[in-house]
Amino acid sequence: MGEPNNGIVLYHYSFSPVARRVLWYLSLRGIDYAECKQPPVLPRPDLSRLNIRYRRIPLCAIGRDIYCDSRIILRKLEELFPNSTLSASTPDEKVIEKLLEVWNMESSVFSRASQLIPTSMPLLNDPKFTKDREDYSGRSWSKEKIAANRPEALAAIRSAFSILETTFLADGREWLLKTDQPKLADIEAIWTFDWLNGLKGALPKELISDKQYPKVFAWITRFNDALKAAKAKAPKPASLIGDAAAEQILNASFVDKDLGVDPSDPLGLQQGTEVEVFPIDSGSHHHDQGRLIGLTEDEIVLGIEANGKELRLHYPRTGFRIIAATGKAQPKL
Ligand SMILES: N[C@@H](CCC(=O)N[C@@H](CS)C(=O)NCC(=O)O)C(=O)O
């Protein structure tokens, strides 16, 4: 690719469990990258500078292409940095890898896990944080509401632990695909469980611990050991401030191929149409507006302008909506 740090700039903050998926992937593969640390709440001027309204973390630039959502980030890292040591190797393994992604992210596991954030956490006493998360999630973050919802969320998460213990890990394997080392499939499966395990007060010991789910907890420990060893060997990420990150991105080349707009797409949209794109599940008030330049069964590509230059924003198809531009999409960052 020839650019510093492989042209990768990852926007994230360290306690984001979703960003960790990407950080872990990069460490386990030993891919060099740069990071641009973000505050955990809006505003995020580093992204406004690029005219990006998508508000979720992580975002990842590779060259002048910007990938919104960890699912498309991981997919593109697999494609753009071939010979991955983490990919599933057989079609059956691919199915498992994909279904684990869907299970955690698109079915309710992650949203249930985030309902277990303990009310004792200092952040939940910070009205700036709770107001921000209400905008993001569309649900109340009052301590009363969180407490009232907790039993149901706990029941859902306990059954998710049980699924791992009694199916994938039941035969005593070390990694989900019976490999010698953790793979992408392990990342796809472990991130919500590892996050809850590290979140003091999220999991009541009498219900969810290494007593009831010894295999799951041993797998989490093993994963963290493997990660520590990989991190020690991997290049240390360069840290960029927002200005430097924006400059690098705007001066880079596009790295991704032109997809074009599928003429048989059910939405019937034409290439070049002015549209708004936004996620449906969270952060839905934040619409990017630009020209539709790519649309396939699994990707949306939007051309936007920043500082007189074109940037291409890429989103997965699932969980995102495209509407005709209203002209009202204001930066909310
Ligand atoms: N499906 C998205 C989910 C991203 C997500 O939920 N990110 C959380 C952080 S873990 C977030 O953006 N929270 C609000 C914020 O930081 O603005 C992805 O895979 O990237």
mmCIF file of C-alpha atoms and ligand atoms in Angstrom:
data_model
loop_
_atom_site.group_PDB
_atom_site.id
_atom_site.type_symbol
_atom_site.label_atom_id
_atom_site.label_comp_id
_atom_site.label_asym_id
_atom_site.label_seq_id
_atom_site.Cartn_x
_atom_site.Cartn_y
_atom_site.Cartn_z
ATOM 1 C CA MET A 1 0.000 0.000 0.000
ATOM 2 C CA GLY A 2 3.058 2.225 0.462
ATOM 3 C CA GLU A 3 1.425 4.672 2.907
ATOM 4 C CA PRO A 4 2.541 5.136 6.517
ATOM 5 C CA ASN A 5 0.970 2.606 8.875
ATOM 6 C CA ASN A 6 -0.602 0.856 5.872
ATOM 7 C CA GLY A 7 -2.832 3.919 5.352
ATOM 8 C CA ILE A 8 -5.006 2.777 8.267
ATOM 9 C CA VAL A 9 -6.397 5.316 10.724
ATOM 10 C CA LEU A 10 -8.693 3.860 13.365
ATOM 11 C CA TYR A 11 -10.975 6.282 15.212
ATOM 12 C CA HIS A 12 -11.895 4.822 18.589
ATOM 13 C CA TYR A 13 -11.811 5.067 22.340
ATOM 14 C CA SER A 14 -10.383 2.265 24.379
ATOM 15 C CA PHE A 15 -13.425 1.198 26.375
ATOM 16 C CA SER A 16 -15.565 0.584 23.294
ATOM 17 C CA PRO A 17 -16.178 -3.168 23.089
ATOM 18 C CA VAL A 18 -16.955 -2.891 19.387
ATOM 19 C CA ALA A 19 -13.712 -1.030 18.645
ATOM 20 C CA ARG A 20 -11.855 -3.791 20.482
ATOM 21 C CA ARG A 21 -12.958 -6.225 17.787
ATOM 22 C CA VAL A 22 -10.880 -4.256 15.302
ATOM 23 C CA LEU A 23 -7.982 -3.567 17.681
ATOM 24 C CA TRP A 24 -7.735 -7.282 18.475
ATOM 25 C CA TYR A 25 -7.873 -8.221 14.815
ATOM 26 C CA LEU A 26 -5.028 -5.816 13.971
ATOM 27 C CA SER A 27 -2.915 -7.036 16.900
ATOM 28 C CA LEU A 28 -3.487 -10.721 16.209
ATOM 29 C CA ARG A 29 -2.443 -10.199 12.594
ATOM 30 C CA GLY A 30 0.401 -7.841 13.493
ATOM 31 C CA ILE A 31 -0.863 -5.211 11.030
ATOM 32 C CA ASP A 32 0.662 -1.764 11.513
ATOM 33 C CA TYR A 33 -1.880 1.072 11.870
ATOM 34 C CA ALA A 34 -2.415 4.556 13.242
ATOM 35 C CA GLU A 35 -5.116 5.532 15.679
ATOM 36 C CA CYS A 36 -6.928 8.773 16.371
ATOM 37 C CA LYS A 37 -8.399 8.579 19.861
ATOM 38 C CA GLN A 38 -11.887 9.971 20.324
ATOM 39 C CA PRO A 39 -13.870 11.228 23.296
ATOM 40 C CA PRO A 40 -16.556 8.753 24.444
ATOM 41 C CA VAL A 41 -19.333 11.310 23.844
ATOM 42 C CA LEU A 42 -20.135 13.899 21.165
ATOM 43 C CA PRO A 43 -18.914 16.325 19.936
ATOM 44 C CA ARG A 44 -16.173 14.706 17.869
ATOM 45 C CA PRO A 45 -14.613 17.583 15.921
ATOM 46 C CA ASP A 46 -12.028 15.236 14.379
ATOM 47 C CA LEU A 47 -14.863 13.644 12.412
ATOM 48 C CA SER A 48 -16.765 16.889 11.726
ATOM 49 C CA ARG A 49 -13.580 18.074 10.070
ATOM 50 C CA LEU A 50 -14.067 15.272 7.560
ATOM 51 C CA ASN A 51 -17.749 16.187 7.222
ATOM 52 C CA ILE A 52 -18.737 12.801 8.667
ATOM 53 C CA ARG A 53 -21.991 12.690 10.604
ATOM 54 C CA TYR A 54 -22.036 8.967 11.405
ATOM 55 C CA ARG A 55 -21.592 8.977 15.165
ATOM 56 C CA ARG A 56 -20.668 5.443 16.101
ATOM 57 C CA ILE A 57 -17.294 4.106 17.092
ATOM 58 C CA PRO A 58 -15.229 2.571 15.546
ATOM 59 C CA LEU A 59 -14.615 4.167 12.160
ATOM 60 C CA CYS A 60 -11.644 3.201 10.104
ATOM 61 C CA ALA A 61 -10.021 4.983 7.203
ATOM 62 C CA ILE A 62 -7.916 2.989 4.787
ATOM 63 C CA GLY A 63 -6.429 5.497 2.378
ATOM 64 C CA ARG A 64 -9.269 7.863 1.411
ATOM 65 C CA ASP A 65 -11.973 5.205 1.926
ATOM 66 C CA ILE A 66 -13.741 5.348 5.280
ATOM 67 C CA TYR A 67 -15.467 2.317 6.711
ATOM 68 C CA CYS A 68 -18.340 2.858 9.109
ATOM 69 C CA ASP A 69 -19.219 -0.139 11.323
ATOM 70 C CA SER A 70 -16.867 -2.815 12.638
ATOM 71 C CA ARG A 71 -18.463 -5.485 10.445
ATOM 72 C CA ILE A 72 -17.401 -3.810 7.216
ATOM 73 C CA ILE A 73 -14.055 -2.790 8.743
ATOM 74 C CA LEU A 74 -13.172 -6.408 9.488
ATOM 75 C CA ARG A 75 -14.419 -7.562 6.103
ATOM 76 C CA LYS A 76 -12.285 -4.984 4.289
ATOM 77 C CA LEU A 77 -9.197 -5.719 6.360
ATOM 78 C CA GLU A 78 -9.583 -9.341 5.328
ATOM 79 C CA GLU A 79 -9.889 -8.327 1.661
ATOM 80 C CA LEU A 80 -7.332 -5.525 1.456
ATOM 81 C CA PHE A 81 -4.693 -7.332 3.540
ATOM 82 C CA PRO A 82 -4.842 -10.826 2.060
ATOM 83 C CA ASN A 83 -3.360 -14.070 3.380
ATOM 84 C CA SER A 84 -5.092 -13.546 6.683
ATOM 85 C CA THR A 85 -3.947 -15.892 9.417
ATOM 86 C CA LEU A 86 -7.293 -15.411 11.115
ATOM 87 C CA SER A 87 -9.810 -16.351 8.426
ATOM 88 C CA ALA A 88 -11.882 -19.464 8.568
ATOM 89 C CA SER A 89 -10.436 -21.943 6.101
ATOM 90 C CA THR A 90 -13.344 -24.115 5.030
ATOM 91 C CA PRO A 91 -16.840 -23.150 3.841
ATOM 92 C CA ASP A 92 -18.353 -24.671 6.999
ATOM 93 C CA GLU A 93 -16.031 -22.591 9.165
ATOM 94 C CA LYS A 94 -16.979 -19.481 7.171
ATOM 95 C CA VAL A 95 -20.615 -20.120 7.993
ATOM 96 C CA ILE A 96 -19.787 -20.335 11.696
ATOM 97 C CA GLU A 97 -17.710 -17.153 11.559
ATOM 98 C CA LYS A 98 -20.517 -15.252 9.829
ATOM 99 C CA LEU A 99 -23.288 -16.549 12.062
ATOM 100 C CA LEU A 100 -21.289 -15.626 15.156
ATOM 101 C CA GLU A 101 -21.027 -12.062 13.831
ATOM 102 C CA VAL A 102 -24.782 -11.973 13.269
ATOM 103 C CA TRP A 103 -25.534 -13.588 16.645
ATOM 104 C CA ASN A 104 -23.538 -11.070 18.648
ATOM 105 C CA MET A 105 -24.179 -7.896 16.685
ATOM 106 C CA GLU A 106 -27.496 -8.244 14.922
ATOM 107 C CA SER A 107 -29.466 -10.535 17.183
ATOM 108 C CA SER A 108 -29.874 -9.242 20.696
ATOM 109 C CA VAL A 109 -26.626 -10.340 22.442
ATOM 110 C CA PHE A 110 -24.799 -6.978 22.257
ATOM 111 C CA SER A 111 -27.867 -4.865 22.934
ATOM 112 C CA ARG A 112 -28.724 -7.096 25.931
ATOM 113 C CA ALA A 113 -25.116 -6.883 27.147
ATOM 114 C CA SER A 114 -25.218 -3.086 27.036
ATOM 115 C CA GLN A 115 -28.320 -3.186 29.236
ATOM 116 C CA LEU A 116 -26.127 -4.730 31.954
ATOM 117 C CA ILE A 117 -23.897 -1.671 32.400
ATOM 118 C CA PRO A 118 -24.018 -1.405 36.205
ATOM 119 C CA THR A 119 -25.823 1.624 37.628
ATOM 120 C CA SER A 120 -22.938 2.009 40.095
ATOM 121 C CA MET A 121 -20.618 3.051 37.262
ATOM 122 C CA PRO A 122 -19.461 6.668 37.727
ATOM 123 C CA LEU A 123 -20.309 7.477 34.089
ATOM 124 C CA LEU A 124 -23.978 6.847 34.796
ATOM 125 C CA ASN A 125 -23.906 9.768 37.255
ATOM 126 C CA ASP A 126 -22.692 12.056 34.489
ATOM 127 C CA PRO A 127 -25.709 13.702 32.808
ATOM 128 C CA LYS A 128 -23.573 14.565 29.787
ATOM 129 C CA PHE A 129 -22.919 10.868 29.234
ATOM 130 C CA THR A 130 -26.471 9.652 29.858
ATOM 131 C CA LYS A 131 -27.975 12.366 27.623
ATOM 132 C CA ASP A 132 -25.512 11.450 24.876
ATOM 133 C CA ARG A 133 -26.402 7.773 25.140
ATOM 134 C CA GLU A 134 -30.117 8.555 25.059
ATOM 135 C CA ASP A 135 -29.587 10.312 21.724
ATOM 136 C CA TYR A 136 -27.524 7.346 20.560
ATOM 137 C CA SER A 137 -29.765 4.488 21.667
ATOM 138 C CA GLY A 138 -33.225 6.045 21.694
ATOM 139 C CA ARG A 139 -33.901 4.544 25.137
ATOM 140 C CA SER A 140 -33.916 6.007 28.624
ATOM 141 C CA TRP A 141 -30.639 5.803 30.575
ATOM 142 C CA SER A 142 -32.221 6.682 33.922
ATOM 143 C CA LYS A 143 -30.943 4.451 36.711
ATOM 144 C CA GLU A 144 -34.512 3.350 37.475
ATOM 145 C CA LYS A 145 -35.130 2.191 33.904
ATOM 146 C CA ILE A 146 -31.789 0.389 33.758
ATOM 147 C CA ALA A 147 -32.469 -1.376 37.061
ATOM 148 C CA ALA A 148 -35.985 -2.381 36.016
ATOM 149 C CA ASN A 149 -34.708 -3.874 32.785
ATOM 150 C CA ARG A 150 -31.810 -5.745 34.359
ATOM 151 C CA PRO A 151 -33.464 -9.101 35.181
ATOM 152 C CA GLU A 152 -34.607 -9.640 31.607
ATOM 153 C CA ALA A 153 -31.222 -8.635 30.162
ATOM 154 C CA LEU A 154 -29.478 -10.930 32.632
ATOM 155 C CA ALA A 155 -31.674 -13.854 31.648
ATOM 156 C CA ALA A 156 -30.829 -13.274 27.967
ATOM 157 C CA ILE A 157 -27.097 -13.043 28.641
ATOM 158 C CA ARG A 158 -27.097 -16.102 30.867
ATOM 159 C CA SER A 159 -28.615 -18.117 28.083
ATOM 160 C CA ALA A 160 -25.962 -16.784 25.684
ATOM 161 C CA PHE A 161 -23.230 -17.990 28.084
ATOM 162 C CA SER A 162 -24.996 -21.315 28.242
ATOM 163 C CA ILE A 163 -25.055 -21.651 24.451
ATOM 164 C CA LEU A 164 -21.260 -21.256 24.302
ATOM 165 C CA GLU A 165 -20.668 -23.621 27.213
ATOM 166 C CA THR A 166 -22.948 -26.391 25.978
ATOM 167 C CA THR A 167 -22.348 -26.240 22.235
ATOM 168 C CA PHE A 168 -19.158 -24.652 20.827
ATOM 169 C CA LEU A 169 -16.934 -25.259 23.816
ATOM 170 C CA ALA A 170 -18.610 -28.412 25.136
ATOM 171 C CA ASP A 171 -16.007 -30.837 23.761
ATOM 172 C CA GLY A 172 -13.126 -29.082 25.500
ATOM 173 C CA ARG A 173 -11.649 -27.395 22.394
ATOM 174 C CA GLU A 174 -9.378 -24.409 22.984
ATOM 175 C CA TRP A 175 -10.663 -22.239 20.144
ATOM 176 C CA LEU A 176 -14.031 -22.269 18.448
ATOM 177 C CA LEU A 177 -12.812 -23.727 15.177
ATOM 178 C CA LYS A 178 -10.546 -26.284 16.923
ATOM 179 C CA THR A 179 -7.484 -24.377 15.743
ATOM 180 C CA ASP A 180 -4.126 -23.909 17.519
ATOM 181 C CA GLN A 181 -4.551 -20.149 17.711
ATOM 182 C CA PRO A 182 -7.542 -17.812 18.052
ATOM 183 C CA LYS A 183 -9.218 -16.944 14.764
ATOM 184 C CA LEU A 184 -11.632 -14.308 13.520
ATOM 185 C CA ALA A 185 -14.433 -16.661 14.593
ATOM 186 C CA ASP A 186 -13.198 -16.342 18.198
ATOM 187 C CA ILE A 187 -13.189 -12.546 17.900
ATOM 188 C CA GLU A 188 -16.718 -12.626 16.478
ATOM 189 C CA ALA A 189 -17.872 -14.707 19.428
ATOM 190 C CA ILE A 190 -15.953 -13.405 22.407
ATOM 191 C CA TRP A 191 -16.159 -9.616 22.450
ATOM 192 C CA THR A 192 -19.474 -9.148 24.281
ATOM 193 C CA PHE A 193 -18.603 -11.827 26.854
ATOM 194 C CA ASP A 194 -15.108 -10.483 27.449
ATOM 195 C CA TRP A 195 -16.523 -6.959 27.813
ATOM 196 C CA LEU A 196 -19.076 -8.029 30.419
ATOM 197 C CA ASN A 197 -16.428 -10.026 32.262
ATOM 198 C CA GLY A 198 -14.274 -6.897 32.573
ATOM 199 C CA LEU A 199 -17.156 -4.625 33.554
ATOM 200 C CA LYS A 200 -17.203 -4.673 37.354
ATOM 201 C CA GLY A 201 -20.701 -5.354 38.666
ATOM 202 C CA ALA A 202 -22.208 -6.361 35.296
ATOM 203 C CA LEU A 203 -22.333 -10.111 35.973
ATOM 204 C CA PRO A 204 -23.533 -11.372 39.364
ATOM 205 C CA LYS A 205 -21.123 -14.132 40.483
ATOM 206 C CA GLU A 206 -23.881 -16.333 41.843
ATOM 207 C CA LEU A 207 -25.390 -16.547 38.369
ATOM 208 C CA ILE A 208 -22.635 -16.108 35.789
ATOM 209 C CA SER A 209 -19.060 -17.011 36.703
ATOM 210 C CA ASP A 210 -16.432 -19.684 36.121
ATOM 211 C CA LYS A 211 -18.441 -21.942 38.430
ATOM 212 C CA GLN A 212 -21.440 -22.208 36.129
ATOM 213 C CA TYR A 213 -19.574 -21.638 32.843
ATOM 214 C CA PRO A 214 -15.983 -22.857 33.377
ATOM 215 C CA LYS A 215 -15.275 -23.419 29.693
ATOM 216 C CA VAL A 216 -16.393 -19.957 28.631
ATOM 217 C CA PHE A 217 -14.345 -18.236 31.328
ATOM 218 C CA ALA A 218 -11.258 -20.356 30.569
ATOM 219 C CA TRP A 219 -11.635 -19.434 26.884
ATOM 220 C CA ILE A 220 -11.800 -15.721 27.800
ATOM 221 C CA THR A 221 -8.588 -16.053 29.855
ATOM 222 C CA ARG A 222 -6.876 -17.963 27.040
ATOM 223 C CA PHE A 223 -7.912 -15.313 24.542
ATOM 224 C CA ASN A 224 -6.496 -12.507 26.665
ATOM 225 C CA ASP A 225 -3.207 -14.386 27.084
ATOM 226 C CA ALA A 226 -2.949 -14.914 23.323
ATOM 227 C CA LEU A 227 -3.723 -11.264 22.754
ATOM 228 C CA LYS A 228 -1.072 -10.131 25.199
ATOM 229 C CA ALA A 229 1.535 -12.247 23.428
ATOM 230 C CA ALA A 230 0.428 -10.945 20.006
ATOM 231 C CA LYS A 231 0.478 -7.313 21.161
ATOM 232 C CA ALA A 232 4.014 -7.689 22.460
ATOM 233 C CA LYS A 233 5.126 -8.708 18.962
ATOM 234 C CA ALA A 234 2.901 -6.371 16.881
ATOM 235 C CA PRO A 235 3.999 -2.887 15.767
ATOM 236 C CA LYS A 236 2.960 -0.212 18.246
ATOM 237 C CA PRO A 237 0.233 1.969 16.684
ATOM 238 C CA ALA A 238 1.117 5.543 15.788
ATOM 239 C CA SER A 239 -1.084 8.048 17.552
ATOM 240 C CA LEU A 240 -2.449 10.882 15.389
ATOM 241 C CA ILE A 241 -4.229 14.046 16.448
ATOM 242 C CA GLY A 242 -7.354 14.904 14.462
ATOM 243 C CA ASP A 243 -5.724 17.470 12.168
ATOM 244 C CA ALA A 244 -2.920 15.153 11.151
ATOM 245 C CA ALA A 245 -5.329 12.244 10.658
ATOM 246 C CA ALA A 246 -7.636 14.352 8.441
ATOM 247 C CA GLU A 247 -4.727 15.647 6.395
ATOM 248 C CA GLN A 248 -3.335 12.166 5.864
ATOM 249 C CA ILE A 249 -6.727 10.797 4.821
ATOM 250 C CA LEU A 250 -7.612 13.677 2.478
ATOM 251 C CA ASN A 251 -4.249 13.399 0.732
ATOM 252 C CA ALA A 252 -4.351 9.613 0.378
ATOM 253 C CA SER A 253 -5.550 7.656 -2.648
ATOM 254 C CA PHE A 254 -8.679 5.550 -2.793
ATOM 255 C CA VAL A 255 -7.843 1.949 -2.024
ATOM 256 C CA ASP A 256 -11.150 0.238 -2.712
ATOM 257 C CA LYS A 257 -12.565 -0.827 -6.053
ATOM 258 C CA ASP A 258 -15.536 0.827 -7.764
ATOM 259 C CA LEU A 259 -18.610 -1.254 -7.111
ATOM 260 C CA GLY A 260 -21.174 0.612 -9.175
ATOM 261 C CA VAL A 261 -24.883 0.566 -8.414
ATOM 262 C CA ASP A 262 -26.608 -2.772 -8.912
ATOM 263 C CA PRO A 263 -29.394 -2.103 -11.464
ATOM 264 C CA SER A 264 -31.456 -4.946 -9.998
ATOM 265 C CA ASP A 265 -31.288 -3.576 -6.456
ATOM 266 C CA PRO A 266 -34.771 -3.579 -4.876
ATOM 267 C CA LEU A 267 -34.455 0.104 -3.924
ATOM 268 C CA GLY A 268 -34.195 1.061 -7.600
ATOM 269 C CA LEU A 269 -31.690 3.862 -6.966
ATOM 270 C CA GLN A 270 -29.540 5.461 -9.642
ATOM 271 C CA GLN A 271 -25.825 6.100 -9.359
ATOM 272 C CA GLY A 272 -25.157 9.736 -8.439
ATOM 273 C CA THR A 273 -28.486 10.290 -6.656
ATOM 274 C CA GLU A 274 -28.261 12.559 -3.590
ATOM 275 C CA VAL A 275 -29.153 10.381 -0.609
ATOM 276 C CA GLU A 276 -28.866 10.133 3.162
ATOM 277 C CA VAL A 277 -27.476 7.026 4.831
ATOM 278 C CA PHE A 278 -27.836 6.129 8.494
ATOM 279 C CA PRO A 279 -27.892 3.119 10.815
ATOM 280 C CA ILE A 280 -31.291 1.817 11.895
ATOM 281 C CA ASP A 281 -30.390 0.226 15.212
ATOM 282 C CA SER A 282 -28.493 3.010 17.030
ATOM 283 C CA GLY A 283 -27.090 6.431 16.269
ATOM 284 C CA SER A 284 -29.991 6.783 13.800
ATOM 285 C CA HIS A 285 -30.344 10.559 14.130
ATOM 286 C CA HIS A 286 -27.002 11.065 12.447
ATOM 287 C CA HIS A 287 -27.353 10.985 8.682
ATOM 288 C CA ASP A 288 -24.546 11.278 6.184
ATOM 289 C CA GLN A 289 -25.561 12.992 2.990
ATOM 290 C CA GLY A 290 -23.891 12.653 -0.377
ATOM 291 C CA ARG A 291 -23.921 10.997 -3.788
ATOM 292 C CA LEU A 292 -24.671 7.324 -4.033
ATOM 293 C CA ILE A 293 -21.669 5.827 -5.763
ATOM 294 C CA GLY A 294 -21.906 2.166 -4.889
ATOM 295 C CA LEU A 295 -24.708 -0.225 -3.982
ATOM 296 C CA THR A 296 -24.470 -3.999 -3.833
ATOM 297 C CA GLU A 297 -26.113 -6.746 -1.830
ATOM 298 C CA ASP A 298 -23.694 -6.171 1.047
ATOM 299 C CA GLU A 299 -22.370 -2.615 0.746
ATOM 300 C CA ILE A 300 -23.388 1.026 0.393
ATOM 301 C CA VAL A 301 -20.837 3.598 -0.809
ATOM 302 C CA LEU A 302 -21.507 7.297 -0.414
ATOM 303 C CA GLY A 303 -19.379 10.090 -1.894
ATOM 304 C CA ILE A 304 -19.144 13.153 0.341
ATOM 305 C CA GLU A 305 -17.044 16.291 0.177
ATOM 306 C CA ALA A 306 -14.610 17.478 2.796
ATOM 307 C CA ASN A 307 -12.317 20.428 2.229
ATOM 308 C CA GLY A 308 -13.006 20.340 -1.493
ATOM 309 C CA LYS A 309 -12.015 16.686 -1.781
ATOM 310 C CA GLU A 310 -14.101 13.575 -2.224
ATOM 311 C CA LEU A 311 -14.239 10.990 0.530
ATOM 312 C CA ARG A 312 -15.944 7.641 0.158
ATOM 313 C CA LEU A 313 -17.939 6.336 3.099
ATOM 314 C CA HIS A 314 -18.666 2.611 3.098
ATOM 315 C CA TYR A 315 -21.379 0.933 5.168
ATOM 316 C CA PRO A 316 -22.628 -2.627 5.399
ATOM 317 C CA ARG A 317 -26.053 -3.131 3.900
ATOM 318 C CA THR A 318 -27.642 -4.811 6.905
ATOM 319 C CA GLY A 319 -28.758 -2.408 9.595
ATOM 320 C CA PHE A 320 -28.547 0.711 7.412
ATOM 321 C CA ARG A 321 -31.161 2.751 5.574
ATOM 322 C CA ILE A 322 -30.893 4.897 2.446
ATOM 323 C CA ILE A 323 -33.425 7.670 1.879
ATOM 324 C CA ALA A 324 -33.711 10.506 -0.639
ATOM 325 C CA ALA A 325 -31.747 13.523 0.570
ATOM 326 C CA THR A 326 -33.905 15.915 2.570
ATOM 327 C CA GLY A 327 -31.256 18.638 2.702
ATOM 328 C CA LYS A 328 -31.889 18.727 6.453
ATOM 329 C CA ALA A 329 -29.075 16.415 7.523
ATOM 330 C CA GLN A 330 -27.132 18.761 9.763
ATOM 331 C CA PRO A 331 -23.906 17.832 11.429
ATOM 332 C CA LYS A 332 -24.821 16.858 14.956
ATOM 333 C CA LEU A 333 -21.329 16.225 16.142
HETATM 334 N N1 LIG B 1 -22.709 -2.147 14.490
HETATM 335 C C1 LIG B 1 -21.790 -1.136 14.933
HETATM 336 C C2 LIG B 1 -21.972 -0.891 16.430
HETATM 337 C C3 LIG B 1 -21.065 0.218 16.933
HETATM 338 C C4 LIG B 1 -21.393 0.619 18.351
HETATM 339 O O1 LIG B 1 -22.413 0.235 18.928
HETATM 340 N N2 LIG B 1 -20.497 1.423 18.920
HETATM 341 C C5 LIG B 1 -20.723 2.033 20.227
HETATM 342 C C6 LIG B 1 -19.457 1.953 21.067
HETATM 343 S S1 LIG B 1 -19.124 0.299 21.554
HETATM 344 C C7 LIG B 1 -20.999 3.504 20.028
HETATM 345 O O2 LIG B 1 -20.773 4.028 18.961
HETATM 346 N N3 LIG B 1 -21.505 4.180 21.061
HETATM 347 C C8 LIG B 1 -21.838 5.570 20.960
HETATM 348 C C9 LIG B 1 -20.678 6.441 20.684
HETATM 349 O O3 LIG B 1 -19.558 6.137 21.105
HETATM 350 O O4 LIG B 1 -20.879 7.489 20.073
HETATM 351 C C10 LIG B 1 -20.376 -1.608 14.617
HETATM 352 O O5 LIG B 1 -20.189 -2.823 14.412
HETATM 353 O O6 LIG B 1 -19.460 -0.795 14.496
#
